[in-house]
Coordinates of C-alpha atoms in Angstrom, one line a residue:
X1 CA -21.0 -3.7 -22.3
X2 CA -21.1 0.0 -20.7
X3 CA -17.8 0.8 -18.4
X4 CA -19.3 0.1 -15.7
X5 CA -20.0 -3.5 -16.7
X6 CA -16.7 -4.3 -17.7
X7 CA -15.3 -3.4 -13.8
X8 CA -17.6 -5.1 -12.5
X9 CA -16.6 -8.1 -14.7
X10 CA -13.1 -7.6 -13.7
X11 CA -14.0 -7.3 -9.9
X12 CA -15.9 -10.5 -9.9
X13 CA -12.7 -12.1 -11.9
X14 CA -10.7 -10.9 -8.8
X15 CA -13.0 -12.1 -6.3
X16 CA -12.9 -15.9 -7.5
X17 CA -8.9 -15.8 -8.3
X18 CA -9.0 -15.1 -4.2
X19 CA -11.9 -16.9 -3.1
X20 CA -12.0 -20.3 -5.5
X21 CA -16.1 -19.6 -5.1
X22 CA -17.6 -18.7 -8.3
X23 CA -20.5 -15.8 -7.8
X24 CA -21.4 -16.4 -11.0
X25 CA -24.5 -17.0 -10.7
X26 CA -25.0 -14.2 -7.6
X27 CA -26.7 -10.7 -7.8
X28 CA -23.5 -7.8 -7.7
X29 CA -24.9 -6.3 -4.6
X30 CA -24.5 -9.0 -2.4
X31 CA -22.7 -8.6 0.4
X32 CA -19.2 -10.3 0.2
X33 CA -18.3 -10.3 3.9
X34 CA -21.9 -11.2 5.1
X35 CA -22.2 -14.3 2.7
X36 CA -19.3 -15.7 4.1
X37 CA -17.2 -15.2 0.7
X38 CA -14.7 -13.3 2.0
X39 CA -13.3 -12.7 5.4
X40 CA -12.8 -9.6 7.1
X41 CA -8.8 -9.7 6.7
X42 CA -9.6 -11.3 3.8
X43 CA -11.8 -8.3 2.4
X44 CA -9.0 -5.9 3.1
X45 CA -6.7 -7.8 0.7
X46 CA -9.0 -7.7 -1.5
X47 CA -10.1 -4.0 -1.7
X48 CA -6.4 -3.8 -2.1
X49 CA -5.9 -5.6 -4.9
X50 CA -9.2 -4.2 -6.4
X51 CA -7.4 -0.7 -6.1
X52 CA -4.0 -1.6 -7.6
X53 CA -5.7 -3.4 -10.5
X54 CA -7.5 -0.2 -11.8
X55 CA -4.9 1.8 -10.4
X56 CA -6.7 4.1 -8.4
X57 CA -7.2 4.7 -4.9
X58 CA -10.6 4.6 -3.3
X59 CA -11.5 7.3 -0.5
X60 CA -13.9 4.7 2.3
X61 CA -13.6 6.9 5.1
X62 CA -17.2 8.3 4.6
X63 CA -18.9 5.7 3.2
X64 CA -21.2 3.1 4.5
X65 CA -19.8 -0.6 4.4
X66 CA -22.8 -1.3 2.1
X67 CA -21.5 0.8 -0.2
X68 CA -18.6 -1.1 -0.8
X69 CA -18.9 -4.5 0.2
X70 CA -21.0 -5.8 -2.9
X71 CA -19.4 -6.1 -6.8
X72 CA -21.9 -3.3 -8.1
X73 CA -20.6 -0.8 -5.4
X74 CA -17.6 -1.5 -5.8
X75 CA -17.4 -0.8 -9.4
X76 CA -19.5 2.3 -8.7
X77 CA -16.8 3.7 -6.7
X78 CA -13.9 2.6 -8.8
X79 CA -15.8 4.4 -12.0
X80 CA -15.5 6.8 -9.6
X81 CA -12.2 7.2 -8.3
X82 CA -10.7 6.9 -12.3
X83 CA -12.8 9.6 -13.5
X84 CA -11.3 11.7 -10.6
X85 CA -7.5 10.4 -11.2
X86 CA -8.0 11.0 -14.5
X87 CA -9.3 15.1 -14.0
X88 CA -6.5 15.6 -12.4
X89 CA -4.1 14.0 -14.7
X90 CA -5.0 16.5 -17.3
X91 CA -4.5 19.3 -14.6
X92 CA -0.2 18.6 -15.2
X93 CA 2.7 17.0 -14.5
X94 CA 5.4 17.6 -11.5
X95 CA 9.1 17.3 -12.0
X96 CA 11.6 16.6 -9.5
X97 CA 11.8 20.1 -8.6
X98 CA 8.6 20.2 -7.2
X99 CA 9.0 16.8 -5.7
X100 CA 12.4 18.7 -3.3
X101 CA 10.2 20.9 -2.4
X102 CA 7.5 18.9 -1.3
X103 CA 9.9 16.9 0.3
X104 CA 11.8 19.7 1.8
X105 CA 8.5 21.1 3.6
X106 CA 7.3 18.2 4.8
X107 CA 9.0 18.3 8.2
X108 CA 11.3 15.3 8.3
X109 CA 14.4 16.6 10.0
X110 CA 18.2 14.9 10.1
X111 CA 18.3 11.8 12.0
X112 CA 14.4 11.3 11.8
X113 CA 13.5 7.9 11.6
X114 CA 10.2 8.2 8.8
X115 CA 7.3 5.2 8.2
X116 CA 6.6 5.5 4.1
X117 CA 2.8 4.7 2.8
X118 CA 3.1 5.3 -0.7
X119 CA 0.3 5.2 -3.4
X120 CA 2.6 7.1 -6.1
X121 CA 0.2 6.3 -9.1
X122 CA -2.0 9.0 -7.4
X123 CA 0.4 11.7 -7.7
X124 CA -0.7 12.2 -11.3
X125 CA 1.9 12.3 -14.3
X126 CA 5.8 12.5 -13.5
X127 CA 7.7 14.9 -16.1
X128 CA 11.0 13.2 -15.6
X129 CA 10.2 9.5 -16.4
X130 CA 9.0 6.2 -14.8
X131 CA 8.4 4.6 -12.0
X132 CA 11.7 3.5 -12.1
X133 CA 13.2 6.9 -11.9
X134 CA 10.3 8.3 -9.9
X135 CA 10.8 6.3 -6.8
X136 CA 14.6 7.0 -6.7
X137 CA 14.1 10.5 -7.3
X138 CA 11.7 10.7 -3.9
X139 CA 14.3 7.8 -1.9
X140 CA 16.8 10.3 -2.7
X141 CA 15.3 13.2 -1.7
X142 CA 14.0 11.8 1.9
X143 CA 17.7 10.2 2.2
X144 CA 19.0 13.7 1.9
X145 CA 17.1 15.0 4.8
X146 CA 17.2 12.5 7.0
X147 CA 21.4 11.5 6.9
X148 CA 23.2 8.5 7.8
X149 CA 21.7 9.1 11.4
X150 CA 18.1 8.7 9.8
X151 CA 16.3 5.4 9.2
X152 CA 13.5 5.2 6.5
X153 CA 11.2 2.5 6.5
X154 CA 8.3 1.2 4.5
X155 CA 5.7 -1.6 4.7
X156 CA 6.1 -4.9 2.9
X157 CA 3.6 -6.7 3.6
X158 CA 2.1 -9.9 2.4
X159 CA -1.4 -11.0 3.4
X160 CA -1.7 -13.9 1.3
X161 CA 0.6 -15.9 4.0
X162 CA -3.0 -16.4 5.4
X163 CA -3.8 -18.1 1.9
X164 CA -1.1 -20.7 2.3
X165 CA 1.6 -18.7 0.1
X166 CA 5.1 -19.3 1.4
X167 CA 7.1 -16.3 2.7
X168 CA 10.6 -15.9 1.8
X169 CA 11.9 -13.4 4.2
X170 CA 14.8 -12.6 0.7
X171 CA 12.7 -12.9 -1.9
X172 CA 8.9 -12.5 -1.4
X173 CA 7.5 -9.4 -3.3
X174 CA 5.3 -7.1 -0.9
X175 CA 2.1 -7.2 -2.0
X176 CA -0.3 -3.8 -2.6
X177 CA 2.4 -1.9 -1.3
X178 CA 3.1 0.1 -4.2
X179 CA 6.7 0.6 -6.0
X180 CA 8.2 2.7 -3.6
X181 CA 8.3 -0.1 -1.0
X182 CA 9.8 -2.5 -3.5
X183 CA 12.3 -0.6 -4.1
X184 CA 13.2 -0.1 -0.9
X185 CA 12.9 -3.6 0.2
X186 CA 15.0 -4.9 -3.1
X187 CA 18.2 -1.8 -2.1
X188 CA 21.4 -4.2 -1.3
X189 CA 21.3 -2.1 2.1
X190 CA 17.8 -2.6 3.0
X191 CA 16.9 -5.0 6.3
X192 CA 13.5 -6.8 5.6
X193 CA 11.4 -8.3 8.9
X194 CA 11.0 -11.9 9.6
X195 CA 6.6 -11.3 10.0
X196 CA 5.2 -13.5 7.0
X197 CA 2.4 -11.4 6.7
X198 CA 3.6 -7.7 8.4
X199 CA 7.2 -7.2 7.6
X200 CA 8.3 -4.4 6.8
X201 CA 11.5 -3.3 5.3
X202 CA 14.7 -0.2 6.4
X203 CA 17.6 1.5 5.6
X204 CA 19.7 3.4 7.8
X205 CA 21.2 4.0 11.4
X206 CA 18.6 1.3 12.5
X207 CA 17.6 -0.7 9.9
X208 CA 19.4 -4.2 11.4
X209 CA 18.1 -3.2 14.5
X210 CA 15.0 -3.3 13.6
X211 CA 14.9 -6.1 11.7
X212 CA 15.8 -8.7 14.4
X213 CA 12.3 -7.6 16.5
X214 CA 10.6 -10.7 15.7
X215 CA 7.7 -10.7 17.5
X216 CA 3.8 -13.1 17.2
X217 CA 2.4 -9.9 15.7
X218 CA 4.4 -7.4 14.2
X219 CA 2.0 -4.7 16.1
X220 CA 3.1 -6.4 19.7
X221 CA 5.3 -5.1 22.1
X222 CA 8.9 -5.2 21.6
X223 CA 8.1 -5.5 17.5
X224 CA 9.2 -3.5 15.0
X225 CA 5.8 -1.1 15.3
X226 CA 7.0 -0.6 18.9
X227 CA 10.1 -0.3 18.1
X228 CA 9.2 3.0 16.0
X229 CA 6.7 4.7 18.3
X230 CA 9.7 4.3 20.9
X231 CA 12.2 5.8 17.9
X232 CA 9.6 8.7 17.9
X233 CA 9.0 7.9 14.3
X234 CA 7.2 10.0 11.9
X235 CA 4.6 8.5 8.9
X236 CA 4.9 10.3 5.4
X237 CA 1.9 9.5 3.3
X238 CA 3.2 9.7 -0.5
X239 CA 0.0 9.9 -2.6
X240 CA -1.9 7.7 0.2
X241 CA -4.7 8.1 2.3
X242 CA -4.5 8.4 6.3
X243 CA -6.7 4.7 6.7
X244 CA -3.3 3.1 5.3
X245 CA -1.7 4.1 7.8
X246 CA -0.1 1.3 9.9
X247 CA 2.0 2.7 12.7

């Protein structure tokens, strides 16, 4: 079985864990959305969970729904996306030098209050350690900017409330959101939404604040997505793509 086989394999794996519906017996290029195996919302979840299995992160912007909605074109473009992440992990590592200075020239400002998408594992290779030590390392670093008058916030999200999962508000792990919004969401100082499927979770000046907008959708007026546009936020991509962004 050739490389590409094996994803594909995985991918199908993933799509009946989600679905219950075995495709078996199916051609790869059928269309997953148009055969009524997986939903729109559904399919996002899914392409999520596709990425943060192979640890890669997929670039759709300029490609044709065809070209990704089928098992075969998916694979194609996860084959892809590792051989990329993998040329430029031989380019180096950064340390945390280069991370202050990224972070430094990135325009946040004291008192900002700062939206985080984060995709870390695209960053390539980390000189100083682990994720453990890499997402304090960049928490830090924005902290230091933005002060005690700043608020930094980060998605938590967790789409398989629509599956029937329960949602504890304390305890529920975000889900695709990468490790930097864990570890935000698990601080002892961190305020976490009440939105079973689109929390999202702060520290800072207005953290609490934020946390009591409890609102049908969190995307509504007078909920926490309003509540930043009005806060003249400001959205730091941290190895993600633009099409995550959310606020």
């Amino acid at each position: 079985m050739d490389e590409l086989e094996e994803v594909g394999k995985i991918i199908t794996e993933i799509v009946e864990e989600k679905t219950g519906y075995d495709i078996g017996n199916e051609k790869n290029d059928i269309n997953l959305v148009q055969k009524g195996i997986l939903t729109s919302i559904g399919f996002m979840e899914f392409i999520l969970s596709v990425e943060d299995q192979f640890s890669v992160e997929m670039d759709l912007a300029d490609k044709h729904p065809r070209e990704f909605a089928s098992v075969s074109g998916l694979a194609k473009l996860i084959c892809s996306a590792q051989a990329n992440r993998d040329s430029a992990t031989k380019s180096g590592f950064y340390s945390k030098s280069d991370i202050t200075e990224v972070i430094q020239k990135s325009g946040l400002t004291s008192g900002d209050t700062v939206f985080v998408h984060s995709a870390l594992v695209s960053l390539g290779s980390f000189s100083g350690g682990g994720f453990a030590e890499l997402t304090g390392i960049f928490f830090d670093e924005i902290i230091n900017i933005i002060g005690q008058n700043g608020t930094l916030v980060v998605p938590t999200f967790t789409l398989s409330f629509c599956d029937g999962n329960i949602f504890d508000q304390d305890n529920t792990a975000s889900e695709n959101m990468g490790e930097f919004s864990e570890y935000v969401r698990m601080r002892s100082n961190a305020f976490r939404t009440l939105h079973p499927m689109q929390s999202v979770a702060a520290v800072g000046k207005y953290a609490e604040e934020l946390s009591n907008k409890d609102t049908e959708s969190a995307f509504d007026i007078g909920g926490p997505f309003d509540f930043m546009i009005n806060l003249d936020s400001k959205v730091m991509l941290l190895g993600a793509s633009i099409r995550y962004n959310s606020c």
